[in-house]
GROMACS .gro file of N, CA and C in nm:
model
  507
    1ASN      N    1  -4.207   3.578  17.922
    1ASN     CA    2  -4.335   3.607  17.862
    1ASN      C    3  -4.391   3.742  17.908
    2LEU      N    4  -4.365   3.778  18.033
    2LEU     CA    5  -4.412   3.907  18.082
    2LEU      C    6  -4.347   4.022  18.005
    3GLN      N    7  -4.218   4.010  17.979
    3GLN     CA    8  -4.150   4.115  17.904
    3GLN      C    9  -4.208   4.127  17.764
    4ARG      N   10  -4.240   4.014  17.702
    4ARG     CA   11  -4.301   4.017  17.569
    4ARG      C   12  -4.440   4.079  17.575
    5ALA      N   13  -4.515   4.048  17.680
    5ALA     CA   14  -4.649   4.107  17.696
    5ALA      C   15  -4.638   4.258  17.712
    6ILE      N   16  -4.541   4.303  17.789
    6ILE     CA   17  -4.522   4.447  17.808
    6ILE      C   18  -4.491   4.515  17.675
    7ILE      N   19  -4.409   4.452  17.594
    7ILE     CA   20  -4.376   4.509  17.463
    7ILE      C   21  -4.500   4.516  17.375
    8VAL      N   22  -4.579   4.409  17.373
    8VAL     CA   23  -4.700   4.406  17.289
    8VAL      C   24  -4.802   4.508  17.337
    9PHE      N   25  -4.825   4.514  17.469
    9PHE     CA   26  -4.921   4.612  17.523
    9PHE      C   27  -4.876   4.754  17.493
   10THR      N   28  -4.747   4.780  17.505
   10THR     CA   29  -4.693   4.914  17.478
   10THR      C   30  -4.714   4.952  17.332
   11LYS      N   31  -4.691   4.858  17.242
   11LYS     CA   32  -4.714   4.884  17.099
   11LYS      C   33  -4.864   4.906  17.072
   12ALA      N   34  -4.947   4.830  17.140
   12ALA     CA   35  -5.092   4.844  17.121
   12ALA      C   36  -5.141   4.982  17.165
   13LEU      N   37  -5.076   5.040  17.265
   13LEU     CA   38  -5.117   5.172  17.313
   13LEU      C   39  -5.109   5.278  17.204
   14THR      N   40  -5.009   5.267  17.117
   14THR     CA   41  -4.996   5.367  17.010
   14THR      C   42  -5.115   5.360  16.914
   15ILE      N   43  -5.166   5.242  16.892
   15ILE     CA   44  -5.283   5.225  16.804
   15ILE      C   45  -5.410   5.269  16.875
   16LEU      N   46  -5.422   5.237  17.003
   16LEU     CA   47  -5.546   5.261  17.078
   16LEU      C   48  -5.565   5.405  17.123
   17ARG      N   49  -5.465   5.489  17.107
   17ARG     CA   50  -5.478   5.630  17.148
   17ARG      C   51  -5.546   5.712  17.039
   18GLN      N   52  -5.659   5.661  16.992
   18GLN     CA   53  -5.740   5.730  16.891
   18GLN      C   54  -5.880   5.749  16.948
   19PRO      N   55  -5.947   5.855  16.906
   19PRO     CA   56  -6.084   5.877  16.956
   19PRO      C   57  -6.173   5.756  16.926
   20GLY      N   58  -6.253   5.721  17.024
   20GLY     CA   59  -6.348   5.611  17.008
   20GLY      C   60  -6.297   5.478  17.060
   21LEU      N   61  -6.169   5.471  17.093
   21LEU     CA   62  -6.111   5.346  17.140
   21LEU      C   63  -6.078   5.350  17.289
   22GLU      N   64  -6.138   5.444  17.360
   22GLU     CA   65  -6.106   5.465  17.501
   22GLU      C   66  -6.126   5.340  17.587
   23PRO      N   67  -6.237   5.265  17.570
   23PRO     CA   68  -6.251   5.145  17.655
   23PRO      C   69  -6.137   5.045  17.635
   24ASP      N   70  -6.097   5.023  17.510
   24ASP     CA   71  -5.987   4.932  17.482
   24ASP      C   72  -5.854   4.988  17.533
   25LEU      N   73  -5.837   5.118  17.521
   25LEU     CA   74  -5.716   5.183  17.570
   25LEU      C   75  -5.706   5.166  17.722
   26ALA      N   76  -5.815   5.191  17.793
   26ALA     CA   77  -5.815   5.177  17.938
   26ALA      C   78  -5.785   5.032  17.979
   27GLN      N   79  -5.845   4.937  17.911
   27GLN     CA   80  -5.820   4.796  17.943
   27GLN      C   81  -5.675   4.758  17.917
   28THR      N   82  -5.619   4.806  17.806
   28THR     CA   83  -5.480   4.776  17.774
   28THR      C   84  -5.385   4.840  17.875
   29LEU      N   85  -5.414   4.963  17.917
   29LEU     CA   86  -5.334   5.027  18.021
   29LEU      C   87  -5.338   4.947  18.150
   30HIS      N   88  -5.457   4.899  18.184
   30HIS     CA   89  -5.472   4.817  18.305
   30HIS      C   90  -5.392   4.688  18.291
   31ASN      N   91  -5.402   4.623  18.175
   31ASN     CA   92  -5.327   4.499  18.153
   31ASN      C   93  -5.176   4.523  18.161
   32LEU      N   94  -5.132   4.636  18.109
   32LEU     CA   95  -4.991   4.671  18.114
   32LEU      C   96  -4.948   4.693  18.260
   33GLY      N   97  -5.033   4.761  18.336
   33GLY     CA   98  -5.005   4.780  18.478
   33GLY      C   99  -4.996   4.647  18.551
   34LYS      N  100  -5.087   4.557  18.519
   34LYS     CA  101  -5.086   4.424  18.583
   34LYS      C  102  -4.959   4.348  18.547
   35ALA      N  103  -4.913   4.360  18.422
   35ALA     CA  104  -4.789   4.292  18.381
   35ALA      C  105  -4.670   4.348  18.459
   36TYR      N  106  -4.664   4.480  18.473
   36TYR     CA  107  -4.554   4.540  18.550
   36TYR      C  108  -4.561   4.497  18.697
   37GLN      N  109  -4.682   4.492  18.751
   37GLN     CA  110  -4.697   4.451  18.891
   37GLN      C  111  -4.653   4.306  18.909
   38THR      N  112  -4.692   4.220  18.819
   38THR     CA  113  -4.653   4.079  18.827
   38THR      C  114  -4.502   4.065  18.816
   39GLN      N  115  -4.442   4.140  18.727
   39GLN     CA  116  -4.297   4.136  18.712
   39GLN      C  117  -4.229   4.179  18.842
   40ALA      N  118  -4.282   4.281  18.906
   40ALA     CA  119  -4.227   4.327  19.035
   40ALA      C  120  -4.242   4.219  19.141
   41GLU      N  121  -4.358   4.153  19.144
   41GLU     CA  122  -4.382   4.048  19.242
   41GLU      C  123  -4.287   3.930  19.223
   42LEU      N  124  -4.239   3.912  19.100
   42LEU     CA  125  -4.142   3.805  19.073
   42LEU      C  126  -3.998   3.849  19.101
   43GLY      N  127  -3.982   3.972  19.146
   43GLY     CA  128  -3.852   4.019  19.190
   43GLY      C  129  -3.769   4.093  19.087
   44THR      N  130  -3.827   4.123  18.974
   44THR     CA  131  -3.752   4.194  18.870
   44THR      C  132  -3.771   4.344  18.886
   45GLU      N  133  -3.664   4.415  18.918
   45GLU     CA  134  -3.669   4.560  18.932
   45GLU      C  135  -3.796   4.606  19.003
   46SER      N  136  -3.814   4.555  19.120
   46SER     CA  137  -3.941   4.572  19.192
   46SER      C  138  -3.990   4.715  19.200
   47GLN      N  139  -3.907   4.806  19.247
   47GLN     CA  140  -3.951   4.944  19.268
   47GLN      C  141  -3.995   5.011  19.138
   48SER      N  142  -3.912   5.001  19.034
   48SER     CA  143  -3.947   5.068  18.908
   48SER      C  144  -4.069   5.003  18.843
   49ASN      N  145  -4.082   4.871  18.853
   49ASN     CA  146  -4.199   4.805  18.797
   49ASN      C  147  -4.327   4.841  18.872
   50LEU      N  148  -4.318   4.855  19.004
   50LEU     CA  149  -4.436   4.897  19.081
   50LEU      C  150  -4.475   5.040  19.045
   51GLU      N  151  -4.377   5.126  19.026
   51GLU     CA  152  -4.407   5.263  18.985
   51GLU      C  153  -4.475   5.266  18.847
   52MET      N  154  -4.428   5.182  18.757
   52MET     CA  155  -4.489   5.174  18.624
   52MET      C  156  -4.632   5.120  18.634
   53ALA      N  157  -4.652   5.020  18.719
   53ALA     CA  158  -4.786   4.964  18.738
   53ALA      C  159  -4.881   5.072  18.788
   54ILE      N  160  -4.839   5.148  18.888
   54ILE     CA  161  -4.923   5.254  18.944
   54ILE      C  162  -4.955   5.358  18.837
   55ALA      N  163  -4.856   5.397  18.760
   55ALA     CA  164  -4.879   5.498  18.655
   55ALA      C  165  -4.980   5.449  18.553
   56HIS      N  166  -4.971   5.323  18.515
   56HIS     CA  167  -5.065   5.269  18.415
   56HIS      C  168  -5.205   5.250  18.474
   57TYR      N  169  -5.214   5.206  18.599
   57TYR     CA  170  -5.346   5.197  18.663
   57TYR      C  171  -5.411   5.335  18.671
   58ARG      N  172  -5.333   5.435  18.709
   58ARG     CA  173  -5.388   5.571  18.719
   58ARG      C  174  -5.434   5.622  18.583
   59GLU      N  175  -5.357   5.596  18.480
   59GLU     CA  176  -5.397   5.642  18.347
   59GLU      C  177  -5.523   5.569  18.300
   60ALA      N  178  -5.534   5.441  18.330
   60ALA     CA  179  -5.655   5.366  18.295
   60ALA      C  180  -5.776   5.426  18.366
   61LEU      N  181  -5.760   5.463  18.492
   61LEU     CA  182  -5.870   5.524  18.568
   61LEU      C  183  -5.904   5.663  18.516
   62ALA      N  184  -5.805   5.734  18.462
   62ALA     CA  185  -5.831   5.867  18.407
   62ALA      C  186  -5.911   5.859  18.277
   63ILE      N  187  -5.897   5.749  18.206
   63ILE     CA  188  -5.967   5.732  18.078
   63ILE      C  189  -6.105   5.670  18.099
   64ALA      N  190  -6.110   5.566  18.179
   64ALA     CA  191  -6.239   5.501  18.209
   64ALA      C  192  -6.316   5.591  18.305
   65THR      N  193  -6.446   5.571  18.313
   65THR     CA  194  -6.526   5.645  18.411
   65THR      C  195  -6.620   5.548  18.480
   66PRO      N  196  -6.657   5.577  18.605
   66PRO     CA  197  -6.751   5.488  18.673
   66PRO      C  198  -6.889   5.486  18.605
   67GLU      N  199  -6.922   5.594  18.535
   67GLU     CA  200  -7.054   5.600  18.469
   67GLU      C  201  -7.058   5.517  18.341
   68LEU      N  202  -6.950   5.519  18.263
   68LEU     CA  203  -6.951   5.448  18.135
   68LEU      C  204  -6.921   5.300  18.149
   69SER      N  205  -6.833   5.264  18.238
   69SER     CA  206  -6.795   5.124  18.254
   69SER      C  207  -6.766   5.096  18.401
   70PRO      N  208  -6.870   5.091  18.484
   70PRO     CA  209  -6.846   5.080  18.628
   70PRO      C  210  -6.774   4.951  18.669
   71ALA      N  211  -6.801   4.839  18.603
   71ALA     CA  212  -6.735   4.715  18.641
   71ALA      C  213  -6.585   4.720  18.610
   72ASP      N  214  -6.550   4.773  18.493
   72ASP     CA  215  -6.407   4.787  18.460
   72ASP      C  216  -6.341   4.887  18.553
   73TYR      N  217  -6.405   5.000  18.575
   73TYR     CA  218  -6.351   5.103  18.662
   73TYR      C  219  -6.326   5.046  18.802
   74LEU      N  220  -6.422   4.966  18.849
   74LEU     CA  221  -6.408   4.902  18.980
   74LEU      C  222  -6.286   4.810  18.983
   75LYS      N  223  -6.268   4.732  18.877
   75LYS     CA  224  -6.153   4.641  18.869
   75LYS      C  225  -6.022   4.719  18.868
   76PHE      N  226  -6.016   4.826  18.787
   76PHE     CA  227  -5.894   4.906  18.778
   76PHE      C  228  -5.863   4.968  18.914
   77ALA      N  229  -5.964   5.027  18.977
   77ALA     CA  230  -5.945   5.094  19.105
   77ALA      C  231  -5.905   4.995  19.214
   78SER      N  232  -5.968   4.879  19.212
   78SER     CA  233  -5.937   4.777  19.312
   78SER      C  234  -5.792   4.731  19.301
   79HIS      N  235  -5.744   4.713  19.178
   79HIS     CA  236  -5.605   4.671  19.161
   79HIS      C  237  -5.507   4.778  19.208
   80LEU      N  238  -5.538   4.905  19.181
   80LEU     CA  239  -5.452   5.013  19.232
   80LEU      C  240  -5.454   5.013  19.385
   81GLY      N  241  -5.572   5.004  19.443
   81GLY     CA  242  -5.583   5.002  19.589
   81GLY      C  243  -5.512   4.883  19.651
   82ASP      N  244  -5.530   4.766  19.591
   82ASP     CA  245  -5.467   4.645  19.645
   82ASP      C  246  -5.314   4.654  19.638
   83LEU      N  247  -5.263   4.709  19.528
   83LEU     CA  248  -5.117   4.725  19.515
   83LEU      C  249  -5.065   4.815  19.627
   84GLY      N  250  -5.131   4.929  19.646
   84GLY     CA  251  -5.090   5.020  19.753
   84GLY      C  252  -5.100   4.954  19.890
   85PHE      N  253  -5.208   4.880  19.912
   85PHE     CA  254  -5.230   4.813  20.040
   85PHE      C  255  -5.119   4.712  20.067
   86GLU      N  256  -5.088   4.629  19.967
   86GLU     CA  257  -4.985   4.525  19.983
   86GLU      C  258  -4.849   4.585  20.013
   87GLN      N  259  -4.820   4.702  19.960
   87GLN     CA  260  -4.691   4.766  19.980
   87GLN      C  261  -4.688   4.854  20.106
   88GLY      N  262  -4.804   4.876  20.167
   88GLY     CA  263  -4.811   4.967  20.281
   88GLY      C  264  -4.805   5.112  20.239
   89TRP      N  265  -4.836   5.137  20.112
   89TRP     CA  266  -4.842   5.273  20.059
   89TRP      C  267  -4.988   5.319  20.073
   90TRP      N  268  -5.020   5.367  20.191
   90TRP     CA  269  -5.160   5.388  20.229
   90TRP      C  270  -5.228   5.496  20.146
   91ASP      N  271  -5.154   5.598  20.105
   91ASP     CA  272  -5.215   5.703  20.024
   91ASP      C  273  -5.257   5.647  19.887
   92ILE      N  274  -5.177   5.560  19.829
   92ILE     CA  275  -5.212   5.499  19.701
   92ILE      C  276  -5.327   5.400  19.720
   93ALA      N  277  -5.323   5.325  19.829
   93ALA     CA  278  -5.432   5.232  19.858
   93ALA      C  279  -5.564   5.308  19.869
   94LEU      N  280  -5.564   5.416  19.947
   94LEU     CA  281  -5.686   5.494  19.965
   94LEU      C  282  -5.732   5.556  19.833
   95GLU      N  283  -5.639   5.604  19.754
   95GLU     CA  284  -5.673   5.660  19.622
   95GLU      C  285  -5.749   5.558  19.538
   96GLY      N  286  -5.698   5.437  19.531
   96GLY     CA  287  -5.765   5.333  19.453
   96GLY      C  288  -5.899   5.292  19.512
   97TYR      N  289  -5.902   5.271  19.642
   97TYR     CA  290  -6.027   5.226  19.705
   97TYR      C  291  -6.137   5.332  19.699
   98GLU      N  292  -6.101   5.459  19.713
   98GLU     CA  293  -6.203   5.563  19.703
   98GLU      C  294  -6.265   5.564  19.564
   99GLN      N  295  -6.183   5.544  19.462
   99GLN     CA  296  -6.236   5.538  19.326
   99GLN      C  297  -6.321   5.412  19.307
  100GLY      N  298  -6.280   5.303  19.370
  100GLY     CA  299  -6.359   5.180  19.365
  100GLY      C  300  -6.495   5.197  19.431
  101ILE      N  301  -6.498   5.271  19.540
  101ILE     CA  302  -6.625   5.297  19.609
  101ILE      C  303  -6.718   5.378  19.519
  102LYS      N  304  -6.662   5.474  19.445
  102LYS     CA  305  -6.744   5.550  19.349
  102LYS      C  306  -6.809   5.455  19.249
  103ALA      N  307  -6.730   5.360  19.200
  103ALA     CA  308  -6.783   5.264  19.103
  103ALA      C  309  -6.890   5.176  19.166
  104LEU      N  310  -6.867   5.129  19.288
  104LEU     CA  311  -6.967   5.047  19.356
  104LEU      C  312  -7.099   5.123  19.373
  105GLU      N  313  -7.088   5.248  19.411
  105GLU     CA  314  -7.208   5.328  19.431
  105GLU      C  315  -7.277   5.358  19.298
  106THR      N  316  -7.200   5.374  19.192
  106THR     CA  317  -7.259   5.392  19.058
  106THR      C  318  -7.333   5.266  19.015
  107ILE      N  319  -7.272   5.151  19.038
  107ILE     CA  320  -7.335   5.024  19.002
  107ILE      C  321  -7.466   5.009  19.080
  108GLN      N  322  -7.462   5.040  19.207
  108GLN     CA  323  -7.582   5.027  19.289
  108GLN      C  324  -7.691   5.122  19.243
  109PHE      N  325  -7.654   5.242  19.202
  109PHE     CA  326  -7.753   5.341  19.161
  109PHE      C  327  -7.816   5.307  19.026
  110TRP      N  328  -7.735   5.261  18.929
  110TRP     CA  329  -7.783   5.246  18.792
  110TRP      C  330  -7.838   5.108  18.759
  111ARG      N  331  -7.810   5.009  18.839
  111ARG     CA  332  -7.851   4.874  18.803
  111ARG      C  333  -7.946   4.816  18.905
  112ASP      N  334  -8.015   4.711  18.861
  112ASP     CA  335  -8.100   4.637  18.953
  112ASP      C  336  -8.015   4.552  19.047
  113LYS      N  337  -7.892   4.519  19.003
  113LYS     CA  338  -7.802   4.439  19.086
  113LYS      C  339  -7.746   4.527  19.196
  114SER      N  340  -7.729   4.468  19.312
  114SER     CA  341  -7.661   4.540  19.419
  114SER      C  342  -7.512   4.515  19.409
  115PRO      N  343  -7.430   4.606  19.458
  115PRO     CA  344  -7.286   4.587  19.447
  115PRO      C  345  -7.236   4.463  19.520
  116GLY      N  346  -7.310   4.414  19.618
  116GLY     CA  347  -7.269   4.294  19.689
  116GLY      C  348  -7.252   4.176  19.597
  117GLU      N  349  -7.323   4.177  19.485
  117GLU     CA  350  -7.312   4.069  19.389
  117GLU      C  351  -7.185   4.082  19.305
  118ILE      N  352  -7.113   4.192  19.317
  118ILE     CA  353  -6.994   4.218  19.236
  118ILE      C  354  -6.868   4.163  19.305
  119GLN      N  355  -6.876   4.121  19.428
  119GLN     CA  356  -6.765   4.060  19.502
  119GLN      C  357  -6.644   4.150  19.520
  120HIS      N  358  -6.665   4.269  19.568
  120HIS     CA  359  -6.556   4.359  19.603
  120HIS      C  360  -6.580   4.417  19.743
  121SER      N  361  -6.627   4.333  19.832
  121SER     CA  362  -6.662   4.381  19.966
  121SER      C  363  -6.540   4.427  20.045
  122HIS      N  364  -6.421   4.384  20.007
  122HIS     CA  365  -6.301   4.422  20.080
  122HIS      C  366  -6.266   4.570  20.062
  123ILE      N  367  -6.325   4.635  19.963
  123ILE     CA  368  -6.287   4.773  19.933
  123ILE      C  369  -6.314   4.866  20.050
  124TYR      N  370  -6.432   4.858  20.109
  124TYR     CA  371  -6.463   4.946  20.222
  124TYR      C  372  -6.370   4.916  20.340
  125GLN      N  373  -6.353   4.788  20.372
  125GLN     CA  374  -6.267   4.752  20.485
  125GLN      C  375  -6.123   4.799  20.463
  126SER      N  376  -6.073   4.777  20.344
  126SER     CA  377  -5.935   4.816  20.315
  126SER      C  378  -5.920   4.968  20.313
  127ALA      N  379  -6.021   5.038  20.264
  127ALA     CA  380  -6.017   5.185  20.263
  127ALA      C  381  -6.016   5.238  20.406
  128VAL      N  382  -6.093   5.177  20.493
  128VAL     CA  383  -6.095   5.218  20.634
  128VAL      C  384  -5.958   5.196  20.697
  129ARG      N  385  -5.897   5.081  20.668
  129ARG     CA  386  -5.762   5.054  20.722
  129ARG      C  387  -5.663   5.159  20.672
  130ALA      N  388  -5.670   5.193  20.544
  130ALA     CA  389  -5.580   5.295  20.488
  130ALA      C  390  -5.602   5.429  20.558
  131CYS      N  391  -5.728   5.465  20.582
  131CYS     CA  392  -5.758   5.591  20.653
  131CYS      C  393  -5.698   5.591  20.792
  132ILE      N  394  -5.709   5.479  20.862
  132ILE     CA  395  -5.654   5.470  20.997
  132ILE      C  396  -5.502   5.484  20.993
  133GLU      N  397  -5.438   5.417  20.897
  133GLU     CA  398  -5.292   5.425  20.884
  133GLU      C  399  -5.248   5.568  20.852
  134LEU      N  400  -5.333   5.642  20.780
  134LEU     CA  401  -5.303   5.780  20.743
  134LEU      C  402  -5.352   5.881  20.848
  135HIS      N  403  -5.407   5.829  20.959
  135HIS     CA  404  -5.460   5.912  21.068
  135HIS      C  405  -5.576   6.000  21.020
  136GLN      N  406  -5.652   5.952  20.925
  136GLN     CA  407  -5.771   6.023  20.876
  136GLN      C  408  -5.894   5.956  20.937
  137TYR      N  409  -5.910   5.974  21.067
  137TYR     CA  410  -6.013   5.902  21.141
  137TYR      C  411  -6.153   5.945  21.103
  138GLY      N  412  -6.174   6.071  21.073
  138GLY     CA  413  -6.306   6.118  21.031
  138GLY      C  414  -6.350   6.051  20.902
  139LYS      N  415  -6.258   6.042  20.807
  139LYS     CA  416  -6.287   5.976  20.680
  139LYS      C  417  -6.314   5.827  20.702
  140ALA      N  418  -6.240   5.765  20.797
  140ALA     CA  419  -6.261   5.624  20.829
  140ALA      C  420  -6.403   5.601  20.880
  141VAL      N  421  -6.447   5.686  20.970
  141VAL     CA  422  -6.583   5.673  21.024
  141VAL      C  423  -6.687   5.694  20.913
  142GLU      N  424  -6.663   5.791  20.826
  142GLU     CA  425  -6.754   5.816  20.714
  142GLU      C  426  -6.766   5.693  20.625
  143LEU      N  427  -6.654   5.629  20.595
  143LEU     CA  428  -6.657   5.509  20.511
  143LEU      C  429  -6.729   5.393  20.578
  144VAL      N  430  -6.711   5.380  20.709
  144VAL     CA  431  -6.782   5.275  20.783
  144VAL      C  432  -6.932   5.298  20.772
  145GLU      N  433  -6.975   5.423  20.788
  145GLU     CA  434  -7.117   5.456  20.780
  145GLU      C  435  -7.172   5.431  20.639
  146ARG      N  436  -7.095   5.468  20.537
  146ARG     CA  437  -7.139   5.444  20.399
  146ARG      C  438  -7.153   5.295  20.373
  147SER      N  439  -7.060   5.218  20.424
  147SER     CA  440  -7.066   5.073  20.406
  147SER      C  441  -7.189   5.013  20.475
  148LYS      N  442  -7.215   5.059  20.597
  148LYS     CA  443  -7.332   5.010  20.669
  148LYS      C  444  -7.461   5.048  20.596
  149SER      N  445  -7.466   5.169  20.544
  149SER     CA  446  -7.585   5.214  20.470
  149SER      C  447  -7.604   5.130  20.344
  150ARG      N  448  -7.495   5.102  20.274
  150ARG     CA  449  -7.502   5.021  20.152
  150ARG      C  450  -7.553   4.881  20.185
  151ASN      N  451  -7.503   4.823  20.295
  151ASN     CA  452  -7.548   4.690  20.336
  151ASN      C  453  -7.696   4.689  20.372
  152LEU      N  454  -7.744   4.796  20.436
  152LEU     CA  455  -7.885   4.805  20.471
  152LEU      C  456  -7.971   4.813  20.345
  153VAL      N  457  -7.929   4.894  20.249
  153VAL     CA  458  -8.003   4.905  20.122
  153VAL      C  459  -8.006   4.770  20.052
  154GLU      N  460  -7.894   4.698  20.049
  154GLU     CA  461  -7.891   4.565  19.987
  154GLU      C  462  -7.988   4.471  20.055
  155LEU      N  463  -7.994   4.476  20.186
  155LEU     CA  464  -8.085   4.390  20.260
  155LEU      C  465  -8.230   4.423  20.226
  156LEU      N  466  -8.262   4.552  20.219
  156LEU     CA  467  -8.399   4.593  20.187
  156LEU      C  468  -8.438   4.558  20.044
  157GLU      N  469  -8.339   4.558  19.954
  157GLU     CA  470  -8.367   4.525  19.814
  157GLU      C  471  -8.370   4.375  19.788
  158ASN      N  472  -8.337   4.296  19.886
  158ASN     CA  473  -8.331   4.151  19.869
  158ASN      C  474  -8.468   4.098  19.828
  159LYS      N  475  -8.477   4.041  19.710
  159LYS     CA  476  -8.604   3.995  19.655
  159LYS      C  477  -8.661   3.876  19.731
  160HIS      N  478  -8.574   3.800  19.798
  160HIS     CA  479  -8.622   3.686  19.875
  160HIS      C  480  -8.684   3.731  20.006
  161LEU      N  481  -8.630   3.838  20.060
  161LEU     CA  482  -8.679   3.889  20.186
  161LEU      C  483  -8.810   3.966  20.168
  162TYR      N  484  -8.815   4.048  20.061
  162TYR     CA  485  -8.935   4.127  20.034
  162TYR      C  486  -8.974   4.109  19.888
  163PRO      N  487  -9.048   4.002  19.855
  163PRO     CA  488  -9.086   3.979  19.714
  163PRO      C  489  -9.166   4.097  19.659
  164LYS      N  490  -9.146   4.126  19.531
  164LYS     CA  491  -9.216   4.231  19.459
  164LYS      C  492  -9.196   4.369  19.519
  165GLY      N  493  -9.088   4.385  19.596
  165GLY     CA  494  -9.056   4.516  19.651
  165GLY      C  495  -9.150   4.563  19.761
  166ASN      N  496  -9.222   4.472  19.824
  166ASN     CA  497  -9.316   4.508  19.930
  166ASN      C  498  -9.239   4.529  20.061
  167ILE      N  499  -9.169   4.641  20.068
  167ILE     CA  500  -9.090   4.673  20.184
  167ILE      C  501  -9.181   4.742  20.285
  168PRO      N  502  -9.188   4.689  20.407
  168PRO     CA  503  -9.275   4.753  20.507
  168PRO      C  504  -9.224   4.893  20.542
  169SER      N  505  -9.318   4.981  20.569
  169SER     CA  506  -9.280   5.119  20.599
  169SER      C  507  -9.203   5.125  20.731
   0.00000   0.00000   0.00000
């Protein structure tokens, strides 16, 4: 069934590569990447399927933007980061997680909902681990600080803690 899904998604890409269909194109690219990743996890041509998954996740992220569809962008970025993390490919993991953090921060900026409600809290932790594995300690510290700041903002915005936004000075 995965091979059939890959064939169908690939055929759909030819139709979706038209102006105005970018959201559907990005979602189909992501689905195709997920199918390749699943096929690799089942042991079928693991290396080449993982490479195809990464290529499709990257293309989906190139088409989608955190501003136009932050939840989808977050999902796409998280899957790229998680794939890299699971394989120990730290540069790919960090690439995905950094893009996911952009989406989280966009969601926090543009919506009344805080990103904590989106259930992707592992992104900061995993990005920090990738930075440490890549010996990028300064970037790791920066991500820790951004995560702490985001958590503080979420706490201050908590409607149960401070009803009607009456945050003490």
